[in-house]
């Protein structure tokens, strides 16, 4: 479990509910530091944990702290966050809440560290040197020694000039006052300690650099000097060592450029791929040597490759050349070019190179390792054709896919963009992950996509969903896309032979992950588009159902999930191994290059670039999405029954039928009311009716559905209210949700003392407060302000719309600045579904029968009418 996360409000926070993966002593110190605030914790990571191995999230925090202390040491004063800090957003590793990370997050963290430094510097007489020295030897005072290297174009024999200076106050115009380092001996003649403090960085630089040591030993460091290109190259190579020692180094901009001026460049996908694109399709590849992006002539290439390592003056500027390295890289990528000419260079390989991930064969050939990185010497660019294709995927707003009148609904703007993006992927034969927030209509976008694809590519297409969601997909398809011929492939729907025959003429086949593992004909045929709902179900690559899903044959693949998979490396690989096999390499290759990225200067930016075209994630808070959304969205969440629930339900219906024959009057009303409570309890969980206290998850369809619903809520760090009319159910629900969120939540029922309620509300409303609140409907239906929640679950139904609306309004009320999604749980094929249909579709009839409390109206129905309403539909889905 990650400790350092980003909240939906965009703030970095430390939440250590579980072990941190450190030794007991380190963990205790870290908790104490963050106990003093975010700033203190980040500074602790960049000092006490400066060289230790850390999990990804804490390593990211250390990098933020390291940059803060670096800036403080460089300037000697507390300052505003530098603009370069924003680059950390793009290179951040996968962490929980990474989707909320922004430059504002880092600025807030920077200010928190500034507050910590201000408070602690007061204990050190505001001496930065003393404070950072105490934190860690690596941050001890670096003085104000500055090395200057500049070009000296007027002297071809000595084309560079060098000067060492120190800062001696500030000039009238506000600029630092530099004096030649030689003057320090005179100025500090009476202050030996001050001289030692000033020259300490110089001594450390000499210890780290043989070149600087020679300059110090000879005394040349104290005087201006003219240098040859060879001397300048030797010094430039040791610049990192000098800066690490605390010396400020000023050198020509061309040396600090992000990329070498001379590079091996590969151009990928200049010409269209043959046939549909697809992850395994073949691309062309061309390799060349460039200077500042412009190809070199053959004569210039020969001159560079035949010379010696060092600085060369080429095309009017100095460039750094390493003939041995360039020869090795050119030879390697000449072989890639030859493979492409033989039809052996795939789209997946090309996209990895373009993202900056490279390939493991370079490591095997010694061309790319920690000490000999090839990253700066390489550049890969998209050819004209490939660039156009990828640009379309990165700009979903440019799409114009229209499902037409076959879709019985109006798509919102962002949904139209999502459908266009999906359609473009399918047309190219690629895979993609639609990772929209819960409630943004992923189901509707897939139905629209299937209607569009149906016009140009016959089915059948496949939808693989959790068993509890088959009912939802069926009802949504029937309601919004009735022209789609949908077949359900599940053991509860008849014989396999009949289903296989029906599937041949279907537009879409809906099946479950479990069914897929047991049914060969589903895995053996070629499908058009395969869609995985709740795609986090295949996050474990060794699981049987994951292997079954990945064995499917299809022209395109789509995954739907509300969980930000890009923040979990293992889940990410397994998902993309299905969507785009080969894009992330094998599991071993993926592990190897993520390990290299952890120490790379670009962090995980290459991985994010690689998956970006095939991942579309919109959040309710996005400026483009929020205006399209209603403030409150209510959805019916269908749940299946377990076998045990179904047996108890059928038994209860038969028992009621027998007892009704002998009951009348008030006795009959009481009997019906008692049985209605029994049916509600059975639909919730068998143990509620049986008065047991085991509450096994697999024995309740609602329990299973609640997990599926809350896992992405937990991953998004959002909050949920769960209402039940049964006080006895609040405890089991709270214990179950604690296992889902991996954190305890809150509980409120009629037995909760009134004096405790305000404390519970205050705790829930805090940004880092408990993630869920289980409330009995009568106890919490009014009087509570719980706007921290963005989800409301009615676990069992009161069947009085006014009462349920009052409960919902605990979250959806004045002060709520986010959209609220209301989930009303209904067991498929039971009286819950029929009463829900009466309320939703027949408002007038519902008003007569269900006025006030539904149970009172139901007691007045005739025996046959009542039993028809209560009997379970045997065609309903069962789970477990």
Short mmCIF file of C-alpha atoms in Angstrom, two decimals, residues 219-491:
data_model
loop_
_atom_site.label_atom_id
_atom_site.label_comp_id
_atom_site.label_asym_id
_atom_site.label_seq_id
_atom_site.Cartn_x
_atom_site.Cartn_y
_atom_site.Cartn_z
CA UNK A 219 47.47 26.39 -8.32
CA UNK A 220 46.03 27.05 -11.80
CA UNK A 221 42.51 27.03 -10.34
CA UNK A 222 43.14 30.47 -8.80
CA UNK A 223 43.98 32.20 -12.08
CA UNK A 224 42.20 32.82 -15.39
CA UNK A 225 43.26 30.24 -17.97
CA UNK A 226 43.07 29.46 -21.69
CA UNK A 227 42.12 25.86 -22.38
CA UNK A 228 42.35 23.51 -25.31
CA UNK A 229 39.27 21.64 -26.48
CA UNK A 230 40.66 18.56 -24.74
CA UNK A 231 40.93 20.32 -21.38
CA UNK A 232 37.46 21.79 -21.77
CA UNK A 233 36.03 18.32 -22.57
CA UNK A 234 37.71 16.80 -19.50
CA UNK A 235 36.27 19.54 -17.28
CA UNK A 236 32.78 19.34 -18.81
CA UNK A 237 32.69 15.59 -18.18
CA UNK A 238 33.24 16.27 -14.46
CA UNK A 239 30.64 19.02 -14.13
CA UNK A 240 28.16 16.73 -12.29
CA UNK A 241 30.86 15.83 -9.76
CA UNK A 242 31.66 19.52 -9.18
CA UNK A 243 27.99 20.40 -8.72
CA UNK A 244 27.48 17.51 -6.33
CA UNK A 245 30.35 18.89 -4.26
CA UNK A 246 28.54 22.23 -4.04
CA UNK A 247 30.39 24.25 -6.66
CA UNK A 248 28.21 26.41 -8.89
CA UNK A 249 29.15 25.75 -12.52
CA UNK A 250 28.42 28.07 -15.42
CA UNK A 251 29.08 26.56 -18.83
CA UNK A 252 27.86 27.06 -22.43
CA UNK A 253 24.18 26.26 -22.94
CA UNK A 254 24.88 23.74 -25.68
CA UNK A 255 26.48 21.37 -23.17
CA UNK A 256 23.45 21.42 -20.89
CA UNK A 257 21.02 20.76 -23.75
CA UNK A 258 18.65 17.91 -22.97
CA UNK A 259 19.99 15.96 -25.94
CA UNK A 260 23.37 15.71 -27.59
CA UNK A 261 23.77 17.95 -30.62
CA UNK A 262 25.08 14.94 -32.61
CA UNK A 263 22.58 12.09 -32.54
CA UNK A 264 21.64 8.87 -34.21
CA UNK A 265 18.10 9.41 -35.45
CA UNK A 266 15.62 6.77 -36.47
CA UNK A 267 12.58 7.74 -38.56
CA UNK A 268 9.66 5.35 -38.08
CA UNK A 269 6.54 4.90 -40.19
CA UNK A 270 7.16 7.26 -43.09
CA UNK A 271 5.03 5.12 -45.42
CA UNK A 272 1.60 3.58 -44.63
CA UNK A 273 1.60 0.13 -43.07
CA UNK A 274 0.26 -2.61 -45.23
CA UNK A 275 -3.41 -3.40 -44.45
CA UNK A 276 -4.95 -2.52 -41.08
CA UNK A 277 -2.51 -0.99 -38.65
CA UNK A 278 -2.66 -3.31 -35.64
CA UNK A 279 -0.07 -3.78 -32.94
CA UNK A 280 1.75 -6.46 -34.95
CA UNK A 281 1.66 -4.65 -38.28
CA UNK A 282 4.94 -3.79 -39.99
CA UNK A 283 6.52 -0.36 -40.28
CA UNK A 284 9.46 1.07 -42.17
CA UNK A 285 12.57 2.35 -40.37
CA UNK A 286 15.41 4.61 -41.54
CA UNK A 287 18.54 5.54 -39.57
CA UNK A 288 20.79 8.61 -40.01
CA UNK A 289 23.28 10.80 -38.14
CA UNK A 290 22.12 14.35 -37.38
CA UNK A 291 23.37 17.62 -35.93
CA UNK A 292 20.65 19.65 -34.20
CA UNK A 293 18.10 17.58 -36.08
CA UNK A 294 19.61 18.16 -39.53
CA UNK A 295 21.11 15.15 -41.35
CA UNK A 296 24.88 15.24 -41.77
CA UNK A 297 26.54 14.73 -45.12
CA UNK A 298 28.52 11.56 -45.76
CA UNK A 299 31.77 13.53 -45.54
CA UNK A 300 30.76 14.99 -42.16
CA UNK A 301 29.76 11.56 -40.89
CA UNK A 302 33.07 10.06 -41.99
CA UNK A 303 34.98 12.89 -40.30
CA UNK A 304 33.15 12.40 -37.01
CA UNK A 305 33.46 8.61 -36.98
CA UNK A 306 37.15 8.56 -37.91
CA UNK A 307 38.28 11.09 -35.29
CA UNK A 308 38.88 10.74 -31.59
CA UNK A 309 36.50 11.28 -28.70
CA UNK A 310 36.09 14.91 -27.66
CA UNK A 311 34.85 18.32 -28.72
CA UNK A 312 34.68 19.08 -32.45
CA UNK A 313 33.97 22.33 -34.22
CA UNK A 314 31.35 21.46 -36.82
CA UNK A 315 29.08 23.75 -38.86
CA UNK A 316 30.17 26.78 -36.82
CA UNK A 317 29.62 25.31 -33.36
CA UNK A 318 31.15 22.98 -30.81
CA UNK A 319 29.74 19.50 -30.56
CA UNK A 320 30.60 16.56 -28.35
CA UNK A 321 31.49 13.46 -30.35
CA UNK A 322 32.12 9.90 -29.24
CA UNK A 323 33.01 7.96 -32.42
CA UNK A 324 33.03 4.60 -30.64
CA UNK A 325 29.56 5.15 -29.20
CA UNK A 326 28.16 6.55 -32.46
CA UNK A 327 29.59 3.65 -34.45
CA UNK A 328 28.06 1.15 -32.06
CA UNK A 329 24.62 2.78 -32.19
CA UNK A 330 24.70 3.17 -35.98
CA UNK A 331 25.65 -0.49 -36.39
CA UNK A 332 22.84 -1.56 -34.04
CA UNK A 333 20.16 0.47 -35.79
CA UNK A 334 21.46 -0.39 -39.24
CA UNK A 335 20.46 -3.92 -38.24
CA UNK A 336 17.01 -2.65 -37.21
CA UNK A 337 16.70 -0.95 -40.61
CA UNK A 338 17.63 -4.18 -42.35
CA UNK A 339 15.04 -6.05 -40.27
CA UNK A 340 12.40 -3.50 -41.29
CA UNK A 341 13.32 -4.00 -44.95
CA UNK A 342 12.77 -7.73 -44.44
CA UNK A 343 9.34 -7.05 -42.86
CA UNK A 344 10.44 -7.74 -39.28
CA UNK A 345 9.88 -4.39 -37.55
CA UNK A 346 6.50 -4.13 -35.80
CA UNK A 347 4.28 -1.27 -34.74
CA UNK A 348 4.86 -2.20 -31.08
CA UNK A 349 8.64 -2.02 -31.49
CA UNK A 350 8.37 1.32 -33.24
CA UNK A 351 6.14 2.84 -30.58
CA UNK A 352 8.50 1.73 -27.80
CA UNK A 353 11.42 3.45 -29.54
CA UNK A 354 9.37 6.63 -30.09
CA UNK A 355 8.41 6.71 -26.41
CA UNK A 356 12.07 6.54 -25.44
CA UNK A 357 12.04 3.08 -23.89
CA UNK A 358 14.51 1.47 -26.29
CA UNK A 359 15.06 -2.26 -26.42
CA UNK A 360 16.80 -4.82 -24.24
CA UNK A 361 19.16 -5.87 -27.03
CA UNK A 362 20.94 -2.53 -26.59
CA UNK A 363 21.59 -3.44 -22.96
CA UNK A 364 22.84 -6.87 -24.01
CA UNK A 365 25.23 -5.23 -26.52
CA UNK A 366 26.61 -2.90 -23.84
CA UNK A 367 25.19 0.18 -25.57
CA UNK A 368 22.85 1.18 -22.74
CA UNK A 369 23.47 0.76 -19.03
CA UNK A 370 23.73 2.87 -15.89
CA UNK A 371 27.29 3.91 -16.64
CA UNK A 372 27.03 4.06 -20.41
CA UNK A 373 23.57 5.42 -21.23
CA UNK A 374 22.58 5.76 -24.88
CA UNK A 375 19.58 7.96 -24.08
CA UNK A 376 21.31 11.27 -24.94
CA UNK A 377 22.72 9.99 -28.22
CA UNK A 378 19.45 8.79 -29.71
CA UNK A 379 16.40 10.42 -31.23
CA UNK A 380 13.41 8.71 -32.79
CA UNK A 381 10.76 10.55 -34.78
CA UNK A 382 7.52 9.52 -36.42
CA UNK A 383 7.33 9.48 -40.17
CA UNK A 384 4.62 11.46 -41.93
CA UNK A 385 2.06 8.64 -42.01
CA UNK A 386 2.54 7.33 -38.48
CA UNK A 387 2.59 10.82 -36.99
CA UNK A 388 -0.82 11.52 -38.51
CA UNK A 389 -2.31 8.31 -37.11
CA UNK A 390 -1.02 8.87 -33.58
CA UNK A 391 -2.05 12.54 -33.66
CA UNK A 392 -5.64 11.46 -34.26
CA UNK A 393 -5.56 9.18 -31.22
CA UNK A 394 -4.15 11.98 -29.08
CA UNK A 395 -6.89 14.38 -30.18
CA UNK A 396 -10.25 12.66 -29.56
CA UNK A 397 -12.07 15.95 -30.07
CA UNK A 398 -11.26 15.78 -33.77
CA UNK A 399 -13.38 12.63 -34.27
CA UNK A 400 -16.81 12.62 -35.86
CA UNK A 401 -18.27 9.17 -35.15
CA UNK A 402 -22.09 9.16 -35.14
CA UNK A 403 -24.26 6.19 -34.13
CA UNK A 404 -27.36 7.78 -35.68
CA UNK A 405 -30.96 7.20 -34.66
CA UNK A 406 -30.21 3.61 -33.72
CA UNK A 407 -28.99 4.97 -30.40
CA UNK A 408 -32.04 5.97 -28.37
CA UNK A 409 -30.20 8.61 -26.39
CA UNK A 410 -28.33 11.87 -26.82
CA UNK A 411 -24.60 11.64 -26.21
CA UNK A 412 -22.91 14.36 -24.22
CA UNK A 413 -19.97 16.15 -25.82
CA UNK A 414 -17.26 14.19 -24.06
CA UNK A 415 -19.12 10.96 -24.83
CA UNK A 416 -19.16 11.76 -28.55
CA UNK A 417 -15.41 12.31 -28.34
CA UNK A 418 -14.99 9.01 -26.53
CA UNK A 419 -16.99 7.13 -29.17
CA UNK A 420 -14.95 8.73 -31.95
CA UNK A 421 -11.73 7.75 -30.19
CA UNK A 422 -12.91 4.17 -29.73
CA UNK A 423 -14.06 3.96 -33.34
CA UNK A 424 -10.67 5.19 -34.55
CA UNK A 425 -8.88 2.52 -32.50
CA UNK A 426 -11.15 -0.20 -33.85
CA UNK A 427 -10.74 1.01 -37.44
CA UNK A 428 -6.94 0.86 -37.01
CA UNK A 429 -7.07 -2.59 -35.43
CA UNK A 430 -5.60 -1.31 -32.16
CA UNK A 431 -6.63 -1.70 -28.55
CA UNK A 432 -7.41 0.94 -25.96
CA UNK A 433 -8.54 1.52 -22.40
CA UNK A 434 -11.51 3.78 -21.67
CA UNK A 435 -10.90 4.71 -18.04
CA UNK A 436 -13.55 7.38 -17.46
CA UNK A 437 -14.74 8.15 -13.96
CA UNK A 438 -17.66 6.12 -12.70
CA UNK A 439 -20.93 7.67 -13.86
CA UNK A 440 -19.61 9.20 -17.08
CA UNK A 441 -21.34 6.62 -19.29
CA UNK A 442 -18.76 4.07 -20.42
CA UNK A 443 -21.59 1.60 -21.18
CA UNK A 444 -23.39 4.12 -23.39
CA UNK A 445 -20.19 4.85 -25.32
CA UNK A 446 -19.64 1.14 -26.01
CA UNK A 447 -23.23 0.66 -27.19
CA UNK A 448 -22.80 3.63 -29.56
CA UNK A 449 -19.52 2.14 -30.80
CA UNK A 450 -21.15 -1.24 -31.52
CA UNK A 451 -23.90 0.45 -33.51
CA UNK A 452 -21.29 2.27 -35.62
CA UNK A 453 -19.10 -0.79 -36.11
CA UNK A 454 -22.15 -2.88 -37.05
CA UNK A 455 -22.60 -0.75 -40.19
CA UNK A 456 -19.18 -1.65 -41.61
CA UNK A 457 -18.12 -4.87 -39.89
CA UNK A 458 -20.50 -7.74 -39.08
CA UNK A 459 -20.39 -9.29 -35.64
CA UNK A 460 -20.42 -11.00 -33.46
CA UNK A 461 -18.57 -8.84 -30.98
CA UNK A 462 -17.97 -9.90 -27.40
CA UNK A 463 -18.59 -8.24 -24.04
CA UNK A 464 -16.87 -9.90 -21.09
CA UNK A 465 -18.31 -8.66 -17.79
CA UNK A 466 -18.58 -9.73 -14.14
CA UNK A 467 -21.63 -11.96 -13.66
CA UNK A 468 -23.31 -9.28 -11.55
CA UNK A 469 -23.28 -6.85 -14.51
CA UNK A 470 -24.93 -9.00 -17.17
CA UNK A 471 -28.33 -7.65 -16.20
CA UNK A 472 -27.13 -4.08 -16.45
CA UNK A 473 -25.69 -4.60 -19.93
CA UNK A 474 -28.83 -6.41 -21.11
CA UNK A 475 -31.19 -3.73 -19.87
CA UNK A 476 -29.02 -0.86 -21.17
CA UNK A 477 -28.74 -2.48 -24.61
CA UNK A 478 -32.48 -3.13 -24.79
CA UNK A 479 -33.25 0.42 -23.71
CA UNK A 480 -30.73 2.44 -25.70
CA UNK A 481 -29.70 0.18 -28.62
CA UNK A 482 -32.67 -2.13 -29.29
CA UNK A 483 -31.52 -2.81 -32.86
CA UNK A 484 -28.50 -4.71 -31.54
CA UNK A 485 -29.11 -8.43 -31.40
CA UNK A 486 -27.65 -9.42 -28.04
CA UNK A 487 -27.07 -12.99 -26.86
CA UNK A 488 -26.10 -13.92 -23.31
CA UNK A 489 -23.70 -16.86 -23.09
CA UNK A 490 -24.13 -18.16 -19.56
CA UNK A 491 -25.12 -21.49 -18.09
#
